[in-house]
Short mmCIF file of C-alpha atoms in Angstrom, two decimals:
data_model
loop_
_atom_site.label_atom_id
_atom_site.label_comp_id
_atom_site.label_asym_id
_atom_site.label_seq_id
_atom_site.Cartn_x
_atom_site.Cartn_y
_atom_site.Cartn_z
CA MET A 268 10.85 -45.54 -6.42
CA SER A 269 14.55 -45.64 -5.66
CA GLU A 270 16.08 -44.01 -2.60
CA GLU A 271 18.18 -41.65 -4.76
CA LYS A 272 15.02 -39.89 -5.87
CA ARG A 273 13.91 -39.13 -2.30
CA PRO A 274 12.69 -35.50 -2.20
CA GLY A 275 14.47 -33.10 0.17
CA GLY A 276 11.21 -32.45 1.99
CA LEU A 277 10.87 -36.10 2.94
CA THR A 278 14.42 -36.11 4.32
CA ALA A 279 13.61 -32.94 6.28
CA LEU A 280 10.44 -34.58 7.61
CA ALA A 281 12.48 -37.61 8.74
CA VAL A 282 15.06 -35.43 10.51
CA ILE A 283 12.30 -33.46 12.27
CA ASN A 284 10.76 -36.81 13.31
CA PHE A 285 14.05 -37.96 14.87
CA VAL A 286 14.49 -34.65 16.71
CA PHE A 287 10.94 -34.69 18.09
CA SER A 288 11.23 -38.38 18.96
CA GLY A 289 14.45 -37.83 20.94
CA TRP A 290 12.91 -34.82 22.62
CA GLY A 291 9.85 -36.90 23.49
CA PHE A 292 11.91 -39.69 25.08
CA ILE A 293 13.91 -37.20 27.18
CA SER A 294 10.67 -35.49 28.32
CA LEU A 295 9.17 -38.86 29.25
CA LEU A 296 12.22 -39.71 31.30
CA GLY A 297 12.04 -36.37 33.11
CA LEU A 298 8.31 -36.79 33.71
CA ALA A 299 8.79 -40.30 35.13
CA VAL A 300 11.56 -39.15 37.50
CA PHE A 301 9.47 -36.16 38.58
CA PHE A 302 6.42 -38.34 39.25
CA ALA A 303 8.50 -40.90 41.18
CA PHE A 304 9.86 -38.25 43.58
CA ILE A 305 6.82 -35.98 43.71
CA GLY A 306 6.05 -36.84 47.36
CA LYS A 307 9.57 -35.98 48.50
CA ILE A 308 9.76 -32.48 47.02
CA PRO A 309 9.37 -29.78 49.76
CA THR A 310 6.75 -27.17 48.88
CA ASP A 311 7.24 -24.73 51.76
CA GLN A 312 9.94 -22.74 49.90
CA MET A 313 7.86 -22.45 46.72
CA GLN A 314 6.15 -19.24 45.59
CA GLU A 315 2.36 -19.21 45.23
CA PRO A 316 2.11 -19.84 41.43
CA GLN A 317 4.62 -22.73 41.56
CA LYS A 318 2.85 -24.18 44.59
CA THR A 319 -0.51 -24.06 42.77
CA GLN A 320 1.03 -25.78 39.73
CA PHE A 321 2.65 -28.41 41.92
CA GLU A 322 -0.57 -29.14 43.78
CA ALA A 323 -2.47 -29.35 40.48
CA PHE A 324 0.08 -31.92 39.29
CA GLN A 325 -0.33 -33.94 42.50
CA ASP A 326 -4.14 -33.82 42.23
CA MET A 327 -4.13 -34.97 38.61
CA GLY A 328 -4.48 -38.62 39.47
CA VAL A 329 -2.29 -41.56 38.55
CA TYR A 330 -4.57 -42.90 35.78
CA VAL A 331 -4.55 -39.63 33.84
CA PHE A 332 -0.79 -39.45 34.25
CA VAL A 333 -0.34 -43.04 33.02
CA MET A 334 -2.66 -42.39 30.07
CA ILE A 335 -0.71 -39.28 29.01
CA PHE A 336 2.59 -41.08 29.58
CA VAL A 337 1.55 -44.03 27.40
CA LEU A 338 0.21 -41.78 24.62
CA SER A 339 3.47 -39.79 24.62
CA LEU A 340 5.55 -42.97 24.61
CA ILE A 341 3.59 -44.39 21.66
CA SER A 342 3.92 -41.08 19.80
CA SER A 343 7.71 -41.00 20.31
CA VAL A 344 8.13 -44.62 19.12
CA LEU A 345 5.92 -44.00 16.09
CA LEU A 346 7.88 -40.83 15.27
CA LEU A 347 11.11 -42.82 15.29
CA LEU A 348 9.70 -45.68 13.18
CA SER A 349 8.04 -43.41 10.64
CA GLY A 350 11.24 -41.34 10.38
CA ILE A 351 13.08 -44.51 9.31
CA GLY A 352 10.18 -45.27 6.96
CA TYR A 353 10.46 -41.83 5.30
CA LEU A 354 14.18 -42.30 4.72
CA LYS A 355 13.63 -45.75 3.19
CA GLN A 356 10.47 -44.51 1.43
CA LYS A 357 8.47 -47.46 2.79
CA LYS A 358 4.71 -47.57 2.32
CA PHE A 359 3.86 -49.21 5.66
CA LEU A 360 6.69 -47.94 7.89
CA GLY A 361 6.56 -44.45 6.38
CA ARG A 362 3.07 -43.60 5.24
CA THR A 363 0.92 -45.87 7.42
CA ILE A 364 2.91 -45.46 10.66
CA GLY A 365 3.28 -41.71 9.96
CA ASN A 366 -0.49 -41.38 9.59
CA ILE A 367 -1.10 -43.39 12.77
CA TYR A 368 1.37 -41.13 14.64
CA ALA A 369 -0.41 -38.00 13.38
CA VAL A 370 -3.85 -39.27 14.47
CA ILE A 371 -2.57 -40.41 17.90
CA ALA A 372 -0.74 -37.11 18.43
CA ILE A 373 -3.85 -35.11 17.57
CA VAL A 374 -6.00 -37.27 19.89
CA GLY A 375 -3.28 -37.02 22.58
CA SER A 376 -3.20 -33.21 22.33
CA VAL A 377 -6.98 -32.97 22.63
CA PHE A 378 -6.99 -35.47 25.53
CA SER A 379 -4.19 -33.59 27.36
CA GLY A 380 -6.05 -30.32 26.88
CA MET A 381 -9.20 -31.81 28.39
CA MET A 382 -7.55 -33.68 31.27
CA PHE A 383 -4.78 -31.27 32.31
CA PRO A 384 -5.81 -28.62 34.85
CA SER A 385 -5.53 -25.02 33.61
CA GLU A 386 -2.63 -24.40 36.05
CA LEU A 387 -0.59 -26.93 34.03
CA GLY A 388 -1.48 -25.38 30.68
CA GLY A 389 -4.58 -27.49 30.16
CA GLY A 390 -7.65 -26.40 28.23
CA PHE A 391 -7.58 -25.00 24.74
CA ASN A 392 -4.89 -22.35 24.33
CA ILE A 393 -2.42 -21.21 21.68
CA GLY A 394 0.06 -23.76 23.08
CA SER A 395 -2.37 -26.50 22.05
CA ILE A 396 -2.33 -25.12 18.49
CA ILE A 397 1.50 -25.22 18.49
CA GLY A 398 1.31 -28.87 19.61
CA LEU A 399 -1.02 -29.66 16.71
CA ILE A 400 1.11 -28.05 13.98
CA TYR A 401 3.41 -30.99 13.31
CA PRO A 402 0.83 -33.82 13.41
CA ILE A 403 -1.51 -31.88 11.10
CA LEU A 404 1.36 -31.05 8.71
CA THR A 405 2.40 -34.72 8.73
CA LEU A 406 -1.16 -35.82 7.96
CA ILE A 407 -1.47 -33.35 5.07
CA LEU A 408 1.98 -33.94 3.56
CA LEU A 409 1.89 -37.76 3.73
CA ASN A 410 -1.45 -37.85 1.94
CA THR A 411 -0.77 -35.17 -0.67
CA THR A 412 2.79 -33.98 -1.38
CA PHE A 413 4.69 -37.19 -0.53
CA ARG A 414 1.93 -39.68 -1.28
CA ASP A 415 3.64 -41.11 -4.37
CA ASP A 416 7.11 -41.15 -2.80
CA LEU A 417 6.33 -43.72 -0.10
CA THR A 418 5.76 -46.80 -2.22
CA ASN A 419 8.57 -49.26 -1.39
CA MET B 149 21.04 -8.25 -20.23
CA LYS B 150 18.13 -10.00 -21.86
CA LEU B 151 15.32 -8.63 -19.70
CA LYS B 152 13.29 -8.03 -22.86
CA THR B 153 13.10 -11.80 -23.40
CA ILE B 154 11.16 -12.34 -20.16
CA THR B 155 7.91 -14.20 -20.81
CA ILE B 156 5.08 -13.43 -18.39
CA GLY B 157 3.45 -16.80 -19.05
CA HIS B 158 6.68 -18.61 -18.16
CA VAL B 159 7.19 -16.49 -15.02
CA ARG B 160 3.64 -17.28 -13.90
CA LEU B 161 4.08 -21.00 -14.55
CA ILE B 162 7.49 -21.18 -12.83
CA SER B 163 6.34 -19.14 -9.81
CA LEU B 164 3.24 -21.28 -9.24
CA TYR B 165 5.24 -24.48 -9.61
CA TRP B 166 7.99 -23.15 -7.33
CA SER B 167 5.55 -22.13 -4.58
CA ARG B 168 4.07 -25.65 -4.64
CA TYR B 169 7.51 -27.28 -4.92
CA ALA B 170 8.83 -25.37 -1.87
CA VAL B 171 7.46 -27.91 0.64
CA ARG B 172 8.59 -30.87 -1.46
CA SER B 173 12.13 -29.54 -1.72
CA GLY B 174 12.51 -29.29 2.06
CA SER B 175 13.31 -25.59 2.38
CA GLY B 176 9.63 -24.67 2.40
CA LEU B 177 8.83 -27.36 4.95
CA VAL B 178 11.58 -26.22 7.32
CA TYR B 179 10.54 -22.57 6.90
CA LEU B 180 6.89 -23.46 7.45
CA MET B 181 7.73 -25.24 10.71
CA ILE B 182 10.08 -22.53 11.97
CA ALA B 183 7.77 -19.66 11.02
CA LEU B 184 4.65 -21.29 12.49
CA ILE B 185 6.36 -22.33 15.72
CA PHE B 186 8.13 -18.97 16.13
CA GLY B 187 5.05 -16.89 15.29
CA LEU B 188 2.65 -18.84 17.48
CA SER B 189 5.17 -19.14 20.34
CA MET B 190 5.64 -15.36 20.39
CA ALA B 191 1.86 -14.99 20.47
CA HIS B 192 1.63 -17.62 23.22
CA ILE B 193 4.22 -15.83 25.39
CA LEU B 194 2.26 -12.57 25.18
CA ILE B 195 -1.28 -13.96 25.35
CA MET B 196 -0.73 -16.52 28.15
CA PRO B 197 -0.29 -14.00 31.04
CA VAL B 198 -3.43 -12.18 29.91
CA GLU B 199 -5.42 -15.42 29.82
CA GLN B 200 -4.15 -16.35 33.28
CA LEU B 201 -5.16 -12.92 34.56
CA ILE B 202 -8.66 -13.24 33.08
CA ALA B 203 -9.03 -16.73 34.62
CA ARG B 204 -7.79 -15.47 38.00
CA GLN B 205 -10.19 -12.52 38.00
CA LYS B 206 -13.11 -14.74 37.04
CA ARG B 207 -12.20 -17.17 39.83
CA GLU B 208 -11.77 -14.51 42.50
CA MET B 209 -14.31 -11.85 41.52
CA GLY B 210 -16.79 -13.73 39.34
CA ASN B 211 -16.06 -11.66 36.21
CA ALA B 212 -13.11 -10.02 34.48
CA ASP B 213 -12.48 -6.26 34.69
CA PRO B 214 -11.84 -5.20 31.03
CA GLN B 215 -10.16 -1.91 32.00
CA PHE B 216 -7.69 -3.64 34.29
CA ILE B 217 -6.97 -6.31 31.68
CA LYS B 218 -6.32 -3.70 28.97
CA LYS B 219 -3.95 -1.84 31.29
CA THR B 220 -2.11 -5.07 32.06
CA ILE B 221 -1.79 -5.79 28.32
CA ILE B 222 -0.27 -2.34 27.82
CA ASP B 223 2.09 -3.14 30.68
CA ILE B 224 3.16 -6.37 28.93
CA GLY B 225 3.30 -4.91 25.41
CA ARG B 226 5.17 -1.66 26.15
CA PRO B 227 8.61 -3.20 26.92
CA VAL B 228 8.29 -5.48 23.89
CA ILE B 229 7.72 -2.51 21.58
CA GLN B 230 10.41 -0.46 23.32
CA PHE B 231 12.85 -3.33 22.73
CA VAL B 232 12.01 -3.54 19.03
CA PHE B 233 12.36 0.26 18.72
CA GLY B 234 15.77 -0.01 20.40
CA GLN B 235 14.70 2.16 23.35
CA LYS B 236 15.42 -0.52 25.95
CA THR B 237 17.76 -3.49 26.22
CA LEU B 238 16.68 -7.00 27.22
CA GLU B 239 18.48 -6.50 30.55
CA GLU B 240 16.49 -3.36 31.37
CA ILE B 241 13.25 -5.07 30.38
CA GLY B 242 14.12 -8.06 32.59
CA GLN B 243 14.85 -5.81 35.58
CA GLU B 244 11.60 -3.89 35.09
CA SER B 245 9.64 -7.12 34.74
CA MET B 246 11.08 -8.49 37.99
CA ALA B 247 10.36 -5.23 39.81
CA ARG B 248 6.79 -5.29 38.46
CA GLN B 249 6.28 -8.89 39.57
CA ARG B 250 7.58 -8.01 43.05
CA SER B 251 5.23 -5.06 43.40
CA PHE B 252 2.40 -7.18 41.95
CA ARG B 253 2.98 -9.82 44.65
CA ASP B 254 3.52 -7.35 47.49
CA LYS B 255 0.44 -5.25 46.79
CA ASP B 256 -1.68 -8.17 45.51
CA GLY B 257 -1.92 -6.61 42.04
CA GLY B 258 -4.71 -4.09 42.45
CA PRO B 259 -5.83 -2.12 39.39
CA GLU B 260 -4.01 1.00 40.60
CA ASP B 261 -0.68 -0.82 40.69
CA ALA B 262 -0.97 -2.05 37.14
CA ALA B 263 -2.20 1.31 35.93
CA ALA B 264 0.76 3.15 37.44
CA GLY B 265 3.26 1.51 35.06
CA PRO B 266 1.81 2.16 31.64
CA ASN B 267 0.67 5.70 32.25
CA LYS B 268 3.89 7.07 33.63
CA ASP B 269 5.61 7.37 30.26
CA ALA B 270 2.85 6.65 27.81
CA ASP B 271 3.05 10.19 26.46
CA ILE B 272 6.76 9.95 25.71
CA ASP B 273 6.32 8.35 22.32
CA PRO B 274 3.03 8.88 20.45
CA TRP B 275 3.92 5.93 18.21
CA ILE B 276 3.94 3.55 21.20
CA THR B 277 0.73 5.15 22.48
CA PHE B 278 -0.86 4.55 19.06
CA LEU B 279 0.19 0.90 18.98
CA LEU B 280 -0.90 0.16 22.54
CA GLU B 281 -3.94 2.34 23.07
CA LYS B 282 -5.41 3.16 19.66
CA ARG B 283 -4.97 -0.32 18.21
CA PRO B 284 -5.39 -3.81 19.77
CA ALA B 285 -2.29 -3.76 21.98
CA LEU B 286 -1.72 -7.52 22.10
CA LEU B 287 -1.77 -7.77 18.32
CA SER B 288 0.55 -4.74 18.05
CA ALA B 289 3.11 -6.35 20.39
CA ILE B 290 2.90 -9.66 18.49
CA PHE B 291 3.36 -7.88 15.13
CA MET B 292 6.36 -5.98 16.48
CA LEU B 293 8.02 -9.24 17.55
CA LEU B 294 7.23 -10.83 14.18
CA ILE B 295 8.59 -7.82 12.27
CA PHE B 296 11.79 -8.13 14.27
CA GLY B 297 12.09 -11.93 14.14
CA MET B 298 10.74 -13.09 10.78
CA PRO B 299 13.65 -11.73 8.66
CA PHE B 300 15.90 -14.22 10.51
CA ALA B 301 13.70 -17.13 9.40
CA ILE B 302 13.14 -16.12 5.76
CA SER B 303 16.58 -17.30 4.61
CA PHE B 304 15.45 -20.90 5.30
CA LEU B 305 12.93 -20.44 2.49
CA GLY B 306 14.87 -18.29 0.03
CA TYR B 307 18.40 -19.70 0.17
CA ASN B 308 18.05 -22.30 -2.58
CA GLN B 309 16.25 -20.47 -5.36
CA VAL B 310 18.86 -21.26 -8.02
CA SER B 311 22.09 -22.28 -6.26
CA GLY B 312 21.18 -26.00 -6.03
CA ASP B 313 20.42 -26.17 -9.74
CA ILE B 314 23.60 -24.23 -10.57
CA GLN B 315 25.60 -26.79 -8.58
CA SER B 316 23.95 -29.80 -10.27
CA HIS B 317 23.89 -28.07 -13.70
CA GLY B 318 20.17 -28.88 -13.79
CA LEU B 319 19.40 -25.39 -15.09
CA ARG B 320 20.99 -26.27 -18.46
CA TYR B 321 18.06 -28.58 -19.21
CA LEU B 322 15.53 -25.97 -18.15
CA LEU B 323 17.19 -23.34 -20.35
CA LEU B 324 16.25 -25.35 -23.44
CA ARG B 325 12.63 -24.38 -22.79
CA THR B 326 12.77 -20.95 -21.16
CA GLU B 327 15.04 -17.97 -20.46
CA ARG B 328 17.21 -17.17 -17.48
CA SER B 329 15.11 -14.10 -16.67
CA SER B 330 11.90 -16.17 -16.46
CA ILE B 331 13.57 -18.72 -14.17
CA TYR B 332 15.11 -16.09 -11.89
CA PHE B 333 12.03 -13.89 -11.50
CA GLY B 334 9.63 -16.83 -11.50
CA ARG B 335 11.38 -18.52 -8.60
CA PHE B 336 11.62 -15.22 -6.71
CA LEU B 337 7.90 -14.68 -7.18
CA GLY B 338 7.14 -18.28 -6.13
CA THR B 339 9.12 -17.77 -2.92
CA VAL B 340 7.21 -14.53 -2.24
CA ILE B 341 3.88 -16.31 -2.79
CA PHE B 342 4.84 -19.09 -0.35
CA SER B 343 6.09 -16.63 2.27
CA THR B 344 2.87 -14.57 1.97
CA ALA B 345 0.76 -17.72 2.40
CA VAL B 346 2.68 -18.64 5.58
CA MET B 347 2.22 -15.11 6.96
CA ALA B 348 -1.51 -15.36 6.23
CA ILE B 349 -1.76 -18.65 8.16
CA ILE B 350 0.07 -17.16 11.18
CA VAL B 351 -1.89 -13.89 11.27
CA VAL B 352 -5.27 -15.58 10.72
CA THR B 353 -4.57 -18.16 13.46
CA ILE B 354 -3.51 -15.52 16.01
CA THR B 355 -6.33 -13.10 15.15
CA PHE B 356 -8.98 -15.82 15.16
CA TYR B 357 -7.73 -17.07 18.51
CA LEU B 358 -7.67 -13.57 20.03
CA GLY B 359 -11.15 -12.85 18.70
CA MET B 360 -12.78 -16.12 19.74
CA LYS B 361 -10.95 -16.98 22.96
CA THR B 362 -9.93 -13.80 24.78
CA ARG B 363 -12.71 -11.51 23.43
CA ILE B 364 -10.90 -8.37 24.60
CA TYR B 365 -11.13 -6.38 21.37
CA PRO B 366 -14.01 -5.61 18.99
CA ALA B 367 -13.98 -7.88 15.94
CA GLY B 368 -13.84 -4.98 13.44
CA ALA B 369 -10.80 -3.30 15.02
CA LEU B 370 -9.05 -6.67 15.37
CA THR B 371 -9.69 -7.63 11.73
CA LEU B 372 -8.55 -4.29 10.30
CA TRP B 373 -5.36 -4.22 12.38
CA ALA B 374 -4.69 -7.86 11.51
CA LEU B 375 -5.03 -7.01 7.81
CA HIS B 376 -2.58 -4.12 8.25
CA GLY B 377 -0.13 -6.37 10.12
CA PHE B 378 -0.42 -9.10 7.48
CA LEU B 379 0.31 -6.63 4.66
CA ALA B 380 3.23 -5.16 6.63
CA LEU B 381 4.77 -8.59 7.27
CA SER B 382 4.23 -9.77 3.70
CA ILE B 383 5.80 -6.67 2.15
CA LEU B 384 8.66 -6.73 4.66
CA MET B 385 9.67 -10.24 3.56
CA VAL B 386 10.08 -9.18 -0.10
CA PRO B 387 13.45 -7.33 0.20
CA TYR B 388 14.87 -10.10 2.39
CA ILE B 389 13.81 -12.71 -0.17
CA ALA B 390 15.47 -10.54 -2.85
CA VAL B 391 18.71 -10.58 -0.81
CA CYS B 392 18.44 -14.39 -0.74
CA SER B 393 17.87 -14.37 -4.53
CA LEU B 394 21.02 -12.31 -5.02
CA ILE B 395 23.10 -14.63 -2.83
CA SER B 396 21.56 -17.76 -4.35
CA ALA B 397 22.41 -16.54 -7.86
CA SER B 398 25.99 -15.75 -6.87
CA VAL B 399 26.92 -19.00 -5.10
CA ASP B 400 27.15 -22.59 -6.40
CA SER B 401 26.37 -24.33 -3.12
CA PRO B 402 22.95 -24.23 -1.38
CA PHE B 403 24.56 -24.67 2.05
CA LEU B 404 26.95 -21.77 1.46
CA SER B 405 24.03 -19.73 0.19
CA LEU B 406 22.11 -20.42 3.42
CA VAL B 407 25.09 -19.53 5.59
CA LEU B 408 25.77 -16.33 3.64
CA ALA B 409 22.10 -15.30 3.75
CA LYS B 410 22.07 -15.82 7.52
CA VAL B 411 25.35 -13.93 7.97
CA VAL B 412 24.24 -11.00 5.81
CA ILE B 413 20.75 -10.61 7.31
CA ALA B 414 21.80 -11.04 10.95
CA GLY B 415 25.25 -9.51 10.44
CA VAL B 416 23.93 -6.16 9.20
CA LEU B 417 21.73 -5.89 12.31
CA LEU B 418 24.47 -6.97 14.71
CA MET B 419 27.15 -4.77 13.17
CA GLY B 420 24.79 -1.80 13.13
CA LEU B 421 23.72 -2.26 16.76
CA LEU B 422 27.04 -3.29 18.28
CA GLY B 423 29.09 -0.97 16.08
CA SER B 424 27.04 2.07 17.09
CA ILE B 425 28.05 1.48 20.73
CA TYR B 426 31.66 2.28 19.82
CA TRP B 427 31.17 4.50 16.79
CA LYS B 428 27.82 6.29 16.40
CA PRO B 429 27.72 6.49 12.58
CA ALA B 430 27.84 2.66 12.44
CA LYS B 431 24.09 2.73 13.11
CA TYR B 432 23.60 3.75 9.44
CA LEU B 433 24.65 0.21 8.54
CA LEU B 434 21.13 -0.80 9.55
CA TYR B 435 19.91 1.01 6.42
CA ALA B 436 21.80 -1.42 4.18
CA LEU B 437 18.76 -3.66 4.72
CA PRO B 438 15.28 -2.59 5.92
CA TRP B 439 16.31 -3.09 9.58
CA GLY B 440 16.70 0.66 10.14
CA TRP B 441 13.17 1.64 9.16
CA GLN B 442 11.03 -1.48 8.88
CA SER B 443 9.00 -0.67 12.04
CA ASN B 444 7.53 2.26 10.05
CA LEU B 445 5.28 -0.30 8.39
CA LEU B 446 3.17 -0.01 11.56
CA HIS B 447 3.46 3.78 11.89
CA PRO B 448 0.37 5.83 12.90
CA GLU B 449 0.73 8.08 9.82
CA PRO B 450 -0.50 6.29 6.67
CA ALA B 451 1.98 8.27 4.55
CA ARG B 452 4.93 6.84 6.47
CA CYS B 453 3.49 3.32 6.24
CA LEU B 454 3.18 3.70 2.46
CA LEU B 455 6.67 5.17 2.24
CA ALA B 456 8.05 2.21 4.20
CA ALA B 457 6.19 -0.22 1.91
CA LEU B 458 7.60 1.63 -1.11
CA GLY B 459 11.05 1.44 0.50
CA CYS B 460 10.69 -2.35 0.78
CA LEU B 461 9.85 -2.57 -2.92
CA VAL B 462 12.74 -0.28 -3.92
CA TYR B 463 15.23 -2.31 -1.84
CA ALA B 464 13.79 -5.53 -3.28
CA GLY B 465 14.09 -4.15 -6.82
CA PHE B 466 17.72 -3.17 -6.24
CA PHE B 467 18.80 -6.53 -4.81
CA LEU B 468 16.79 -8.40 -7.42
CA PHE B 469 18.39 -6.43 -10.25
CA LEU B 470 21.90 -7.05 -8.87
CA GLY B 471 21.17 -10.76 -8.60
CA TYR B 472 19.69 -10.93 -12.08
CA TYR B 473 22.64 -9.00 -13.56
CA HIS B 474 25.00 -11.60 -12.13
CA PHE B 475 22.78 -14.59 -12.96
CA GLU B 476 22.42 -13.53 -16.61
CA ARG B 477 26.21 -13.41 -17.09
CA ARG B 478 27.43 -16.33 -15.02
CA ASP B 479 28.42 -19.78 -16.23
CA LEU B 480 25.71 -22.32 -15.50
#
């Protein structure tokens, strides 16, 4: 299928991918900086809820943090690659990588929900559902609506 | 006018195809994302403090006090509803919220402190009392926010009903097989079907979550009020989609159609609200679209709810007719 016949929805999906990917990279950068300086942040001026959140973040453990960081990094890279794949209507770069992103993002959301303490928004809440919207939509659309458009 | 030539079979076929095509064309996908994220985020903002309160009570006292939680929900929901009714500005709500948080911290948030807020002016407006005390308050506050916010999002779905095909002259090929009336009304109906499906997803998700996770309200009351809210939201979208149909039929460019739809829908509200500050009668501008009375869809009196629903259909009919009148005569 030629690129001229690319449906508007696929272009929209690619643009959303790029936006979320950029957002993901910026968040990762912020998270890394925050984690690097976490020991130097004074807590005595903080109010009780912020202090509880901060302590929960400190208690989270470096392995959990690294795991979440890696999952988020992989998701952001896959979002970027699959976005390019959607625009070029590639079977592997678009459909396969897009599906892998969706599965990893869903697993990552469930993992974050289980590992994050409730003070940091962990557990199952309506925020988790918001986080699952895009991966689930991607999974559905790539395998139904846009299935025959990603064939190059 | 060739309204007599409308073929129900064609309208049905076009509407079903259009509702499925919405995601593929991009407008439906963008609307779906915006509507889901907006709807669930609004719910999250209102539900999260209640969940934190329940968790805190369970941690400190071993179990949650339902009376105290319900009073806190009323405390959270009341300013939201007052804002949508135009009784309070965002600034006033912010000041009250900060004052409440201060008193909550100072007095350690005992039940008496939380109860003092909601009761002091609960009798002022029986409508607010109905929404917060006679119906599941959290759901009422969420519906109020959705009724206020969803009209802003609907133009993302309805802006390109015919304008894109007018621009590309694609409609000329379609007109060999069907009539203009079938295309116009079929696409309008398809957009309404898609919008209703999105509303159903949002309302079902929020209601299911409230029922299963927070367990504050009885399932029957929650389901009935959710059904009412779903019908209110679905009917409310119809006149706004009709406005988009009118604009889409009048303009050759989809982008211009989107911009105009945004300007008209938001502009009527802004001009009505801001204009009334300087010149009181400007508030009647709000009645050019359902903005002025759309909250009546959640009114305690069933007659007023039905009247509001009828109003939505009358407005939709008017805009739809105007759009069709223009579409039937224009050069394609």
